Coordinates of C-alpha atoms in Angstrom, one line a residue:
M62 CA -32.6 17.8 -12.4
A63 CA -30.0 18.9 -15.0
S64 CA -28.6 16.5 -17.6
Y65 CA -24.8 16.4 -17.1
L66 CA -24.0 14.2 -20.1
Q67 CA -25.8 12.9 -23.2
I68 CA -24.2 10.1 -25.3
E69 CA -25.6 9.2 -28.7
G70 CA -24.4 6.6 -31.2
I71 CA -20.8 5.9 -30.1
S72 CA -18.9 2.8 -31.1
K73 CA -15.5 1.1 -30.5
S74 CA -13.7 -1.8 -32.1
Y75 CA -10.2 -3.3 -32.0
G76 CA -9.5 -5.0 -35.2
P77 CA -12.4 -7.3 -36.0
K78 CA -13.6 -7.3 -32.4
V79 CA -16.5 -5.0 -31.8
L80 CA -16.6 -3.8 -28.2
F81 CA -19.8 -1.7 -28.5
D82 CA -21.7 -0.4 -31.4
N83 CA -24.0 2.7 -31.6
I84 CA -24.8 2.9 -27.9
G85 CA -26.3 5.9 -26.1
F86 CA -27.5 6.9 -22.6
N87 CA -28.0 9.9 -20.4
I88 CA -26.4 10.9 -17.0
N89 CA -28.2 13.4 -14.8
E90 CA -26.9 15.6 -12.0
G91 CA -26.6 13.5 -8.8
D92 CA -26.5 10.1 -10.5
K93 CA -23.9 7.8 -9.0
I94 CA -23.6 5.1 -11.6
A95 CA -21.8 1.8 -11.5
L96 CA -21.1 0.3 -15.0
I97 CA -21.1 -3.5 -15.1
A98 CA -20.1 -5.6 -18.1
P99 CA -17.9 -8.7 -18.7
N100 CA -14.2 -8.3 -19.2
G101 CA -13.3 -7.5 -22.8
T102 CA -16.5 -5.7 -23.6
G103 CA -14.9 -2.2 -23.5
K104 CA -15.7 -0.7 -20.1
T105 CA -12.3 1.1 -19.9
S106 CA -12.6 2.2 -23.5
L107 CA -16.0 3.7 -22.8
L108 CA -14.7 5.6 -19.8
K109 CA -11.8 7.0 -21.8
I110 CA -14.1 8.2 -24.6
L111 CA -16.3 10.0 -22.0
A112 CA -13.2 11.6 -20.4
G113 CA -11.9 12.8 -23.8
K114 CA -8.9 10.4 -23.7
D115 CA -10.1 8.4 -26.7
K116 CA -12.6 8.8 -29.6
S117 CA -15.6 6.9 -30.8
D118 CA -15.0 5.1 -34.1
S119 CA -18.4 6.1 -35.5
G120 CA -18.4 9.7 -34.5
G121 CA -21.6 9.9 -32.5
R122 CA -22.2 12.7 -30.1
I123 CA -21.1 13.4 -26.5
T124 CA -22.6 16.5 -24.9
F125 CA -21.6 17.7 -21.5
L126 CA -23.5 20.4 -19.5
K127 CA -21.5 23.6 -20.0
D128 CA -18.8 24.5 -17.4
I129 CA -18.9 21.3 -15.3
R130 CA -15.6 20.2 -14.0
I131 CA -14.6 16.6 -14.8
A132 CA -12.0 14.4 -13.0
F133 CA -10.9 11.1 -14.4
L134 CA -9.3 8.3 -12.4
E135 CA -7.5 5.9 -14.7
Q136 CA -6.3 2.4 -13.6
E137 CA -2.7 3.5 -14.0
Y138 CA -1.5 6.8 -12.5
D139 CA 1.3 8.6 -14.4
F140 CA 3.9 9.9 -12.1
C141 CA 7.5 11.0 -11.8
P142 CA 9.4 8.4 -9.6
E143 CA 11.7 11.0 -8.0
S144 CA 8.9 13.4 -7.0
G145 CA 7.6 13.6 -3.5
I146 CA 3.9 12.7 -3.0
F147 CA 2.7 16.3 -2.3
A148 CA 4.9 17.7 -5.1
Q149 CA 3.6 15.1 -7.5
I150 CA 0.0 16.0 -6.8
M151 CA 0.6 19.7 -7.1
A152 CA 2.5 19.3 -10.4
S153 CA -0.3 17.1 -11.8
S154 CA -2.9 19.6 -10.7
S155 CA -1.2 22.6 -12.3
T156 CA -4.0 23.1 -14.9
L157 CA -6.5 23.4 -12.0
T158 CA -4.3 25.5 -9.6
S159 CA -2.8 27.9 -12.1
H160 CA -5.9 30.1 -12.0
M161 CA -6.3 30.1 -8.2
D162 CA -5.6 33.1 -6.1
E163 CA -3.5 32.8 -2.9
E164 CA -6.5 32.1 -0.6
H165 CA -7.9 29.3 -2.8
L166 CA -4.5 27.8 -3.5
F167 CA -3.9 27.6 0.3
A168 CA -7.3 25.9 0.8
Y169 CA -6.5 23.4 -2.0
E170 CA -3.1 22.5 -0.5
L171 CA -4.8 22.1 2.9
K172 CA -7.4 19.8 1.3
V173 CA -4.6 17.7 -0.3
R174 CA -2.8 17.3 3.0
Q175 CA -6.0 16.4 4.8
L176 CA -6.9 13.7 2.2
L177 CA -3.4 12.2 2.3
S178 CA -3.7 11.9 6.1
N179 CA -7.2 10.3 5.7
F180 CA -5.7 7.8 3.3
G181 CA -2.9 6.9 5.7
L182 CA -0.1 8.7 3.7
D183 CA 1.5 10.5 6.6
D184 CA 4.7 11.5 4.9
P185 CA 3.9 13.9 2.0
E186 CA 7.6 14.2 1.1
A187 CA 8.0 10.4 0.5
K188 CA 9.3 9.7 -3.0
M189 CA 6.8 8.2 -5.4
K190 CA 9.2 5.4 -6.4
T191 CA 9.1 4.1 -2.8
L192 CA 5.3 3.6 -2.8
S193 CA 3.4 0.3 -3.1
G194 CA 0.7 -0.1 -5.8
G195 CA -2.0 0.6 -3.2
E196 CA -0.2 3.7 -2.0
V197 CA 0.1 5.1 -5.6
K198 CA -3.6 4.5 -6.0
R199 CA -4.3 6.6 -2.9
V200 CA -2.2 9.4 -4.3
A201 CA -4.2 9.3 -7.5
L202 CA -7.5 9.3 -5.5
T203 CA -6.3 12.3 -3.4
Q204 CA -5.6 14.3 -6.5
M205 CA -9.0 13.5 -7.9
L206 CA -11.0 14.2 -4.7
A207 CA -9.1 17.4 -3.9
S208 CA -10.2 18.8 -7.3
E209 CA -13.8 18.7 -5.9
A210 CA -15.0 18.2 -9.5
D211 CA -18.7 18.1 -10.4
F212 CA -18.4 14.8 -12.3
Y213 CA -16.0 12.0 -11.4
I214 CA -15.2 9.2 -13.9
M215 CA -13.5 6.4 -12.1
D216 CA -12.0 3.1 -13.4
E217 CA -11.7 0.5 -10.7
P218 CA -11.1 2.9 -7.8
T219 CA -10.8 0.2 -5.2
N220 CA -8.1 -1.9 -7.0
H221 CA -5.0 -2.5 -4.8
L222 CA -6.5 -0.5 -1.9
D223 CA -6.6 -2.0 1.6
I224 CA -10.0 -2.2 3.4
D225 CA -9.4 0.9 5.6
A226 CA -8.8 3.0 2.5
I227 CA -11.8 1.5 0.7
E228 CA -14.1 2.3 3.6
F229 CA -12.8 5.9 3.8
L230 CA -13.4 6.4 0.1
E231 CA -16.8 4.7 0.3
G232 CA -17.9 7.1 3.1
Y233 CA -16.5 10.1 1.3
L234 CA -18.2 9.4 -2.0
S235 CA -21.5 8.4 -0.4
R236 CA -21.7 11.7 1.3
A237 CA -20.3 13.9 -1.5
R238 CA -22.7 15.9 -3.6
C239 CA -21.2 14.9 -6.9
T240 CA -22.1 13.0 -10.1
L241 CA -20.2 9.7 -10.5
F242 CA -19.7 7.2 -13.3
M243 CA -17.4 4.3 -12.4
V244 CA -16.4 0.8 -13.2
T245 CA -16.0 -1.3 -10.0
H246 CA -16.1 -5.0 -9.1
D247 CA -16.4 -4.3 -5.3
R248 CA -20.1 -5.1 -4.6
Y249 CA -20.2 -3.6 -1.1
F250 CA -18.6 -0.4 -2.4
L251 CA -21.1 -0.3 -5.3
D252 CA -24.0 -0.9 -2.9
H253 CA -23.0 1.8 -0.5
V254 CA -22.0 4.5 -3.0
C255 CA -24.1 4.1 -6.1
N256 CA -27.8 4.8 -6.7
T257 CA -27.9 3.4 -10.3
V258 CA -26.4 0.3 -12.0
M259 CA -25.8 0.4 -15.7
E260 CA -25.2 -2.9 -17.5
M261 CA -23.6 -3.2 -20.9
D262 CA -24.7 -6.5 -22.4
R263 CA -24.6 -7.8 -25.9
G264 CA -24.3 -4.3 -27.4
S265 CA -27.3 -2.9 -25.4
I266 CA -27.5 -0.7 -22.3
Y267 CA -29.8 -1.6 -19.4
I268 CA -30.3 0.9 -16.5
Y269 CA -31.5 -0.2 -13.1
R270 CA -32.3 2.5 -10.5
G271 CA -31.4 1.3 -7.0
D272 CA -28.8 -0.8 -5.2
Y273 CA -26.9 -3.9 -6.2
Q274 CA -29.6 -6.3 -4.9
N275 CA -32.2 -4.5 -6.9
Y276 CA -30.0 -4.9 -10.0
L277 CA -29.6 -8.6 -9.4
E278 CA -33.3 -9.1 -9.1
K279 CA -34.3 -7.0 -12.1
R280 CA -31.5 -8.5 -14.2
Q281 CA -32.7 -12.0 -13.4
E282 CA -36.2 -11.1 -14.4
R283 CA -34.9 -9.8 -17.7
I284 CA -32.9 -13.0 -18.3
D285 CA -35.8 -15.2 -17.4
N286 CA -38.1 -13.4 -19.8
Y287 CA -35.4 -13.5 -22.5
D288 CA -34.9 -17.3 -22.1
A289 CA -38.6 -17.9 -21.8
N290 CA -39.0 -16.3 -25.2
T291 CA -36.1 -18.4 -26.5
D292 CA -37.9 -21.5 -25.3
K293 CA -41.0 -20.4 -27.4
V294 CA -38.7 -19.9 -30.4
R295 CA -37.3 -23.4 -29.9
N296 CA -40.8 -24.9 -30.1
I297 CA -41.5 -23.0 -33.4
L298 CA -38.1 -24.1 -34.6
R299 CA -38.9 -27.8 -34.1
R300 CA -41.9 -27.4 -36.4
E301 CA -39.9 -25.4 -39.0
L302 CA -37.1 -28.0 -38.8
E303 CA -39.5 -30.7 -39.7
W304 CA -40.6 -28.7 -42.7
M305 CA -37.0 -27.9 -43.8
R306 CA -36.1 -31.6 -43.7
S307 CA -39.1 -32.6 -45.8
T308 CA -38.5 -33.9 -49.4
P309 CA -37.0 -31.5 -51.9
C310 CA -40.2 -31.7 -53.8
A311 CA -42.3 -30.6 -50.9
R312 CA -39.9 -27.9 -49.9
S313 CA -39.4 -26.4 -53.4
G314 CA -43.0 -25.0 -53.5
K315 CA -42.6 -23.1 -50.2
A316 CA -42.0 -19.4 -50.0
K317 CA -38.4 -18.2 -49.8
Y318 CA -39.3 -16.0 -46.8
R319 CA -40.1 -19.1 -44.8
K320 CA -36.6 -20.5 -45.5
D321 CA -35.0 -17.2 -44.5
A322 CA -37.1 -17.1 -41.3
F323 CA -35.9 -20.6 -40.4
Y324 CA -32.3 -19.5 -40.2
E325 CA -33.3 -16.4 -38.1
L326 CA -35.2 -18.7 -35.7
K327 CA -32.2 -21.1 -35.5
E328 CA -29.9 -18.3 -34.5
R329 CA -32.4 -17.0 -31.9
A330 CA -33.0 -20.4 -30.5
E331 CA -29.3 -21.1 -29.9
D332 CA -28.9 -17.7 -28.2
T333 CA -29.2 -17.9 -24.4
Y334 CA -27.4 -16.4 -21.4
V335 CA -24.1 -17.9 -20.4
S336 CA -25.2 -17.8 -16.8
R337 CA -27.9 -20.3 -17.6
Q338 CA -25.4 -22.7 -19.3
V339 CA -22.9 -22.8 -16.5
N340 CA -23.1 -26.2 -14.7
M341 CA -21.5 -25.9 -11.3
G342 CA -22.2 -29.6 -10.5
E343 CA -18.7 -30.7 -11.5
V344 CA -16.6 -27.9 -10.0
G345 CA -14.4 -27.8 -7.0
M346 CA -12.2 -30.7 -7.9
A347 CA -9.2 -31.2 -5.6
S348 CA -6.5 -33.8 -5.1
R349 CA -6.8 -36.0 -2.0
L350 CA -5.8 -34.1 1.1
G351 CA -3.9 -35.6 4.0
S352 CA -4.3 -34.6 7.7
K353 CA -1.3 -32.3 7.7
I354 CA -1.6 -29.1 5.7
I355 CA 1.0 -26.5 6.9
N356 CA 2.1 -26.2 10.5
C357 CA 3.8 -23.0 11.7
R358 CA 5.8 -23.0 15.0
D359 CA 7.3 -19.8 16.4
V360 CA 7.9 -18.3 12.9
S361 CA 9.6 -14.9 12.7
F362 CA 10.7 -13.1 9.5
F363 CA 12.8 -9.9 9.2
Y364 CA 13.7 -8.1 6.0
G365 CA 16.4 -5.6 6.9
D366 CA 15.2 -3.8 10.0
R367 CA 11.5 -4.5 9.3
C368 CA 9.6 -7.3 11.0
Y369 CA 7.0 -9.0 8.8
L370 CA 6.2 -11.9 11.2
N371 CA 6.7 -12.0 14.9
H372 CA 6.7 -15.4 16.7
F373 CA 3.7 -16.7 14.7
S374 CA 2.3 -20.2 15.4
Y375 CA -0.7 -21.8 13.7
N376 CA -1.7 -25.1 12.2
F377 CA -3.7 -24.8 9.1
Q378 CA -6.5 -27.4 9.0
R379 CA -8.1 -29.6 6.4
Y380 CA -11.0 -27.9 4.5
E381 CA -10.4 -24.7 6.4
R382 CA -11.3 -21.4 4.7
V383 CA -9.0 -18.6 5.9
G384 CA -9.1 -14.9 5.0
I385 CA -6.0 -12.8 5.4
V386 CA -6.6 -9.1 5.8
G387 CA -4.6 -6.0 6.8
G388 CA -3.2 -2.7 5.4
N389 CA -1.0 -2.3 2.4
G390 CA 2.6 -3.3 3.1
V391 CA 2.1 -5.2 6.4
G392 CA 3.4 -8.5 5.0
K393 CA 0.4 -10.5 3.7
S394 CA 1.9 -11.5 0.4
T395 CA 5.3 -12.1 2.2
F396 CA 3.6 -14.4 4.6
I397 CA 2.1 -16.5 1.7
N398 CA 5.5 -16.7 0.0
L399 CA 6.9 -18.0 3.3
L400 CA 4.1 -20.6 3.6
T401 CA 4.7 -21.8 0.0
G402 CA 8.5 -21.6 0.0
N403 CA 8.5 -18.9 -2.7
M404 CA 10.8 -16.3 -1.1
F405 CA 13.5 -15.0 -3.5
P406 CA 16.6 -17.0 -2.9
E407 CA 19.0 -14.2 -3.8
D408 CA 17.8 -12.0 -0.9
P409 CA 15.8 -14.3 1.4
G410 CA 15.7 -12.1 4.6
E411 CA 16.1 -13.5 8.1
L412 CA 13.7 -16.4 8.8
S413 CA 13.5 -18.4 12.1
G414 CA 11.1 -21.0 13.4
V415 CA 9.5 -24.0 11.6
I416 CA 7.2 -24.2 8.6
D417 CA 6.2 -27.9 8.2
R418 CA 4.2 -28.8 5.0
G419 CA 2.2 -32.0 4.6
E420 CA 3.5 -34.7 2.2
S421 CA 0.3 -34.9 0.2
L422 CA 0.1 -31.1 -0.2
R423 CA -0.5 -29.8 -3.7
I424 CA -0.5 -26.0 -3.6
G425 CA -2.3 -23.9 -6.2
Y426 CA -1.0 -20.3 -5.9
Y427 CA -2.7 -17.5 -7.7
R428 CA -0.4 -14.4 -7.5
Q429 CA -1.0 -10.7 -7.9
S430 CA 1.8 -10.4 -10.4
G431 CA 4.1 -12.6 -12.5
I432 CA 1.5 -13.8 -15.0
S433 CA 3.4 -15.4 -17.9
F434 CA 1.8 -16.7 -21.0
D435 CA 2.9 -17.7 -24.5
E436 CA 1.0 -14.9 -26.2
E437 CA 0.9 -16.9 -29.5
Q438 CA -0.9 -19.9 -28.0
T439 CA -4.7 -20.1 -28.2
V440 CA -7.0 -20.1 -25.2
L441 CA -7.6 -23.8 -25.6
E442 CA -3.9 -24.6 -25.9
T443 CA -3.2 -22.6 -22.6
V444 CA -6.0 -24.4 -20.7
N445 CA -6.9 -27.6 -22.4
D446 CA -10.1 -28.2 -20.5
T447 CA -13.3 -27.1 -22.3
R448 CA -15.5 -27.8 -19.2
L449 CA -13.5 -25.4 -17.1
L450 CA -13.3 -22.8 -19.8
S451 CA -17.0 -22.9 -20.3
Q452 CA -17.7 -22.6 -16.6
F453 CA -15.5 -19.5 -16.5
L454 CA -17.2 -17.8 -19.4
F455 CA -14.9 -18.6 -22.3
P456 CA -17.5 -19.4 -25.0
H457 CA -16.7 -21.9 -27.7
D458 CA -16.0 -19.2 -30.3
M459 CA -13.2 -17.8 -28.1
L460 CA -11.2 -21.0 -27.7
N461 CA -9.1 -20.5 -30.8
N462 CA -8.3 -16.9 -30.1
R463 CA -4.7 -16.1 -29.4
V464 CA -3.9 -15.0 -25.8
A465 CA -2.4 -11.8 -27.2
T466 CA -5.9 -10.7 -28.3
L467 CA -7.4 -11.0 -24.9
S468 CA -8.2 -8.0 -22.6
G469 CA -6.3 -7.6 -19.3
G470 CA -9.3 -9.0 -17.4
E471 CA -9.6 -12.0 -19.7
K472 CA -5.9 -12.8 -19.3
R473 CA -6.4 -12.6 -15.5
R474 CA -9.3 -15.0 -15.7
L475 CA -7.3 -17.4 -18.0
Y476 CA -4.4 -17.3 -15.5
L477 CA -6.8 -18.3 -12.7
L478 CA -7.8 -21.4 -14.8
T479 CA -4.2 -22.4 -15.2
V480 CA -4.1 -22.7 -11.4
L481 CA -7.5 -24.4 -11.0
K482 CA -6.9 -27.0 -13.7
E483 CA -4.1 -28.6 -11.7
Q484 CA -6.7 -29.6 -9.0
P485 CA -4.7 -28.3 -6.0
N486 CA -5.8 -29.4 -2.5
L487 CA -4.6 -26.1 -1.0
L488 CA -5.7 -23.1 -3.0
I489 CA -4.1 -19.8 -2.2
L490 CA -5.5 -16.7 -3.8
D491 CA -3.7 -13.4 -3.5
E492 CA -6.1 -10.5 -4.4
P493 CA -8.1 -12.6 -6.9
T494 CA -10.8 -10.0 -7.4
N495 CA -8.5 -7.4 -8.9
D496 CA -9.3 -6.9 -12.6
L497 CA -12.1 -9.5 -12.6
D498 CA -15.6 -8.4 -13.6
I499 CA -18.6 -9.0 -11.3
V500 CA -20.0 -11.8 -13.5
T501 CA -16.7 -13.7 -13.3
L502 CA -16.5 -13.0 -9.5
N503 CA -19.9 -14.6 -9.0
V504 CA -18.8 -17.7 -11.0
L505 CA -15.6 -17.9 -9.0
E506 CA -17.5 -17.6 -5.7
E507 CA -19.8 -20.5 -6.7
Y508 CA -16.8 -22.6 -7.7
L509 CA -15.0 -21.9 -4.4
K510 CA -18.1 -22.6 -2.3
E511 CA -18.0 -26.2 -3.8
Y512 CA -14.2 -26.5 -3.7
R513 CA -13.2 -29.6 -1.7
G514 CA -9.8 -28.5 -0.3
S515 CA -8.2 -25.9 2.0
L516 CA -8.5 -22.3 1.0
I517 CA -6.5 -19.2 1.9
I518 CA -7.6 -15.9 0.5
I519 CA -5.8 -12.5 0.7
S520 CA -8.4 -9.9 -0.3
H521 CA -9.7 -6.4 0.2
D522 CA -13.1 -7.4 -1.2
R523 CA -15.4 -7.6 1.8
H524 CA -18.3 -9.3 -0.1
F525 CA -15.9 -12.0 -1.4
L526 CA -14.5 -12.6 2.1
D527 CA -18.0 -12.7 3.7
R528 CA -19.2 -15.3 1.2
L529 CA -16.2 -17.6 1.4
V530 CA -14.2 -17.5 4.6
D531 CA -15.1 -18.5 8.2
H532 CA -11.8 -17.5 9.9
L533 CA -9.5 -14.5 9.6
L534 CA -5.8 -13.9 10.2
V535 CA -5.6 -10.1 10.7
F536 CA -2.2 -8.5 10.0
T537 CA -1.9 -5.4 12.2
G538 CA 1.7 -4.4 11.4
G539 CA 5.0 -5.0 13.1
G540 CA 4.7 -8.7 12.4
N541 CA 1.7 -9.1 14.7
V542 CA -1.2 -11.3 13.6
K543 CA -4.6 -11.6 15.3
D544 CA -6.7 -14.7 15.0
F545 CA -10.5 -14.1 14.6
I546 CA -13.2 -16.8 14.1
G547 CA -15.8 -15.4 11.7
D548 CA -16.2 -13.5 8.5
Y549 CA -15.1 -9.9 7.7
S550 CA -18.4 -8.2 8.6
Q551 CA -18.4 -10.0 12.0
Y552 CA -14.8 -8.8 12.6
R553 CA -15.7 -5.3 11.6
Q554 CA -18.6 -5.2 14.0
Y555 CA -16.4 -6.6 16.7
M556 CA -13.8 -3.8 16.2
L557 CA -16.6 -1.1 16.2
D558 CA -17.9 -2.5 19.5
L559 CA -14.4 -2.6 20.9
Q560 CA -13.7 1.0 19.9
A561 CA -17.1 2.2 21.4
E562 CA -16.2 0.4 24.6
K563 CA -12.7 2.1 24.7
R564 CA -14.3 5.5 24.2
S565 CA -16.7 4.9 27.0
E566 CA -14.0 3.8 29.3
E567 CA -11.9 6.9 28.4
R568 CA -14.8 9.2 29.1
Q569 CA -15.4 7.5 32.5
R570 CA -11.6 7.8 33.3
K571 CA -11.6 11.5 32.4
D572 CA -14.8 12.1 34.5
A573 CA -13.2 10.4 37.4
V574 CA -10.0 12.5 37.1
K575 CA -12.1 15.6 36.8
A576 CA -14.1 14.8 39.9
K577 CA -11.0 14.0 41.9
E578 CA -9.3 17.3 40.9
S579 CA -12.4 19.4 41.5
P580 CA -12.2 21.9 44.5
K581 CA -13.4 20.6 47.9
T582 CA -14.6 24.0 49.1
E583 CA -18.2 25.0 49.1
F584 CA -17.4 28.1 47.1
R585 CA -19.3 28.1 43.8
P586 CA -18.8 30.8 41.2
E587 CA -21.9 32.4 39.8
K588 CA -23.5 30.1 37.3
R589 CA -23.3 31.2 33.7
K590 CA -26.7 31.3 31.9
L591 CA -27.4 29.9 28.5
S592 CA -27.2 32.2 25.6
Y593 CA -30.2 32.4 23.2
K594 CA -28.2 30.4 20.6
E595 CA -27.4 27.7 23.2
K596 CA -31.1 27.5 24.3
K597 CA -32.0 26.8 20.7
E598 CA -29.2 24.2 20.4
L599 CA -30.5 22.5 23.6
E600 CA -34.0 22.4 22.2
A601 CA -32.7 20.9 18.9
L602 CA -30.6 18.3 20.7
E603 CA -33.6 17.1 22.7
K604 CA -35.6 16.6 19.5
E605 CA -32.6 14.9 17.7
L606 CA -31.9 12.6 20.7
E607 CA -35.6 11.5 20.8
E608 CA -35.5 10.7 17.1
L609 CA -32.1 8.9 17.2
N610 CA -33.1 6.8 20.2
A611 CA -36.3 5.8 18.5
E612 CA -34.4 4.7 15.4
K613 CA -31.9 2.8 17.7
A614 CA -34.7 1.1 19.5
A615 CA -36.4 0.1 16.2
L616 CA -33.1 -1.3 14.9
E617 CA -32.5 -3.2 18.2
Q618 CA -35.9 -4.8 17.8
A619 CA -35.2 -5.7 14.2
L620 CA -31.8 -7.2 15.0
S621 CA -33.2 -9.3 17.8
G622 CA -36.1 -10.5 15.8
G623 CA -34.1 -12.9 13.6
Q624 CA -36.2 -12.1 10.5
L625 CA -33.8 -9.8 8.6
P626 CA -32.0 -11.1 5.4
V627 CA -28.2 -11.3 5.7
D628 CA -27.5 -8.1 3.7
E629 CA -30.1 -6.1 5.7
L630 CA -28.8 -7.6 8.9
R631 CA -25.3 -6.3 8.1
K632 CA -26.6 -2.8 7.2
A633 CA -28.6 -2.7 10.4
S634 CA -25.7 -3.7 12.5
T635 CA -23.4 -1.1 11.0
R636 CA -26.1 1.6 11.4
F637 CA -26.7 0.5 15.1
G638 CA -23.0 1.1 15.8
E639 CA -23.0 4.5 14.1
L640 CA -26.1 5.5 16.0
T641 CA -24.5 4.5 19.3
E642 CA -21.5 6.8 18.6
I643 CA -23.7 9.7 17.4
I644 CA -26.0 9.5 20.5
D645 CA -23.0 9.3 22.8
G646 CA -21.6 12.6 21.4
K647 CA -24.9 14.4 21.4
E648 CA -25.7 13.3 25.0
M649 CA -22.4 14.7 26.2
R650 CA -23.2 18.1 24.6
W651 CA -26.8 17.9 26.0
L652 CA -25.4 17.4 29.5
E653 CA -23.1 20.4 29.1
L654 CA -25.9 22.6 28.1
S655 CA -28.4 21.2 30.7
E656 CA -26.0 22.1 33.5
L657 CA -26.3 25.8 32.5
A658 CA -30.1 25.7 32.0

């Protein structure tokens, strides 16, 4: 296995803040690596250094395998607002396409158009300035994937994408024979795409081969061992402390090295993982909640000629946990603004129906955009609650830092706390997982699981939804909203089953039409015989069907046994649906060939 990239001794600082110092690691051909680290520790800076967009402070060495092609997906895509989508991609790809002959250029253009279609961008001539943030991200991804590079470097590829786009990208990258190094907070995406997790923690690099669950288990073992060693150090420290506090006479005769060792021990004994310090027992505070939350009766909303809500009626309940899902631009955020009364008064659109809010309702609304801070204030001045700050991983030594010095993810986390500190009894979160690291997401999930109020979440993060919601409102476009009881994975399986049922009904309908239209005469043309190639195909199909049906039967037995953990149950359910579809297709082909045999 070829080494694609070797990194030795690279460092990065911003002012007095050291992001990482003298780190090194190796990436091999075929590695699909997810980089995990808290916000503010330099993940994006590291990616930019590897992609040649930035430099290491300490020099160091970055060695790529000769002649490999690299594609870099940044969080922000640089584009011309007046360009059409296809024109923008071709202009940005000029370095790649300038050396192509006519045949390869045509193939590249075809690949771009195919990817745009797969990402749901059906109008290649649409102006870039008219696109939503999620649509711009899909354009950037199309450009990157069309390059068919050997090595992809990706910074938060799922940010702002809807679930359909995420699942397409997930399938594409999991099948692609490429090498990948990415930062992502989407744990299902990470689990399905990556074969390695790399953690950057306290200036060190830790590598875990395997999926996300394996990473969690091995990381916990490492933390437990670390903290066990810390406990041993504390016991030694107690004895040394007794010695240091003894009389000056007694202490003066002791060796200097022992005094120095005491201070080293003290520093080590105070050092433990934040995850072990977080006390979740006092979280989830909410103001008293009355019986009425928000009642919607026959609500419709139009903006110009576009319908965002069509005769919607629903009464939100106390302590209900609702997830809102749907494609980009179907009106999810608009719906939340209607519920909360936050539509822009200068151009409110056309609203009809009744939205009735409870008298005791206190709404906490975490928005995608519009974060506003006094950048000169400190963290503690912005959120004057040390308990909450500690729970959400703002250590004591950060409390006096000015907001202006925080990373984008740290500001997003602090903004979340400005919402939570008001103790709302209805908490509305609009894409809360964007720009938050995985460690913070786990803390937020634990907080929300204990939250004693009503919860409404707009999210594309399937893991986040599965852990927190028990009911979905699915926006399907044109103002239509479907009501589904269950989490996202249950909804996804329901849709897969529904699609399989529709395909089966369509096949039966076509077979019935074909039978009805077939000639009634006894005349039968001479039967064509199988070619040699078709005979081989039939033999292969019989073997494949035997193996696939055996796998399906094993999965069916496992699913009905009730012994699988939740994550394995979801994977097995997804694979069962895939197998059903594959077997249906192969059986149809087997029947065609069998009739000629």
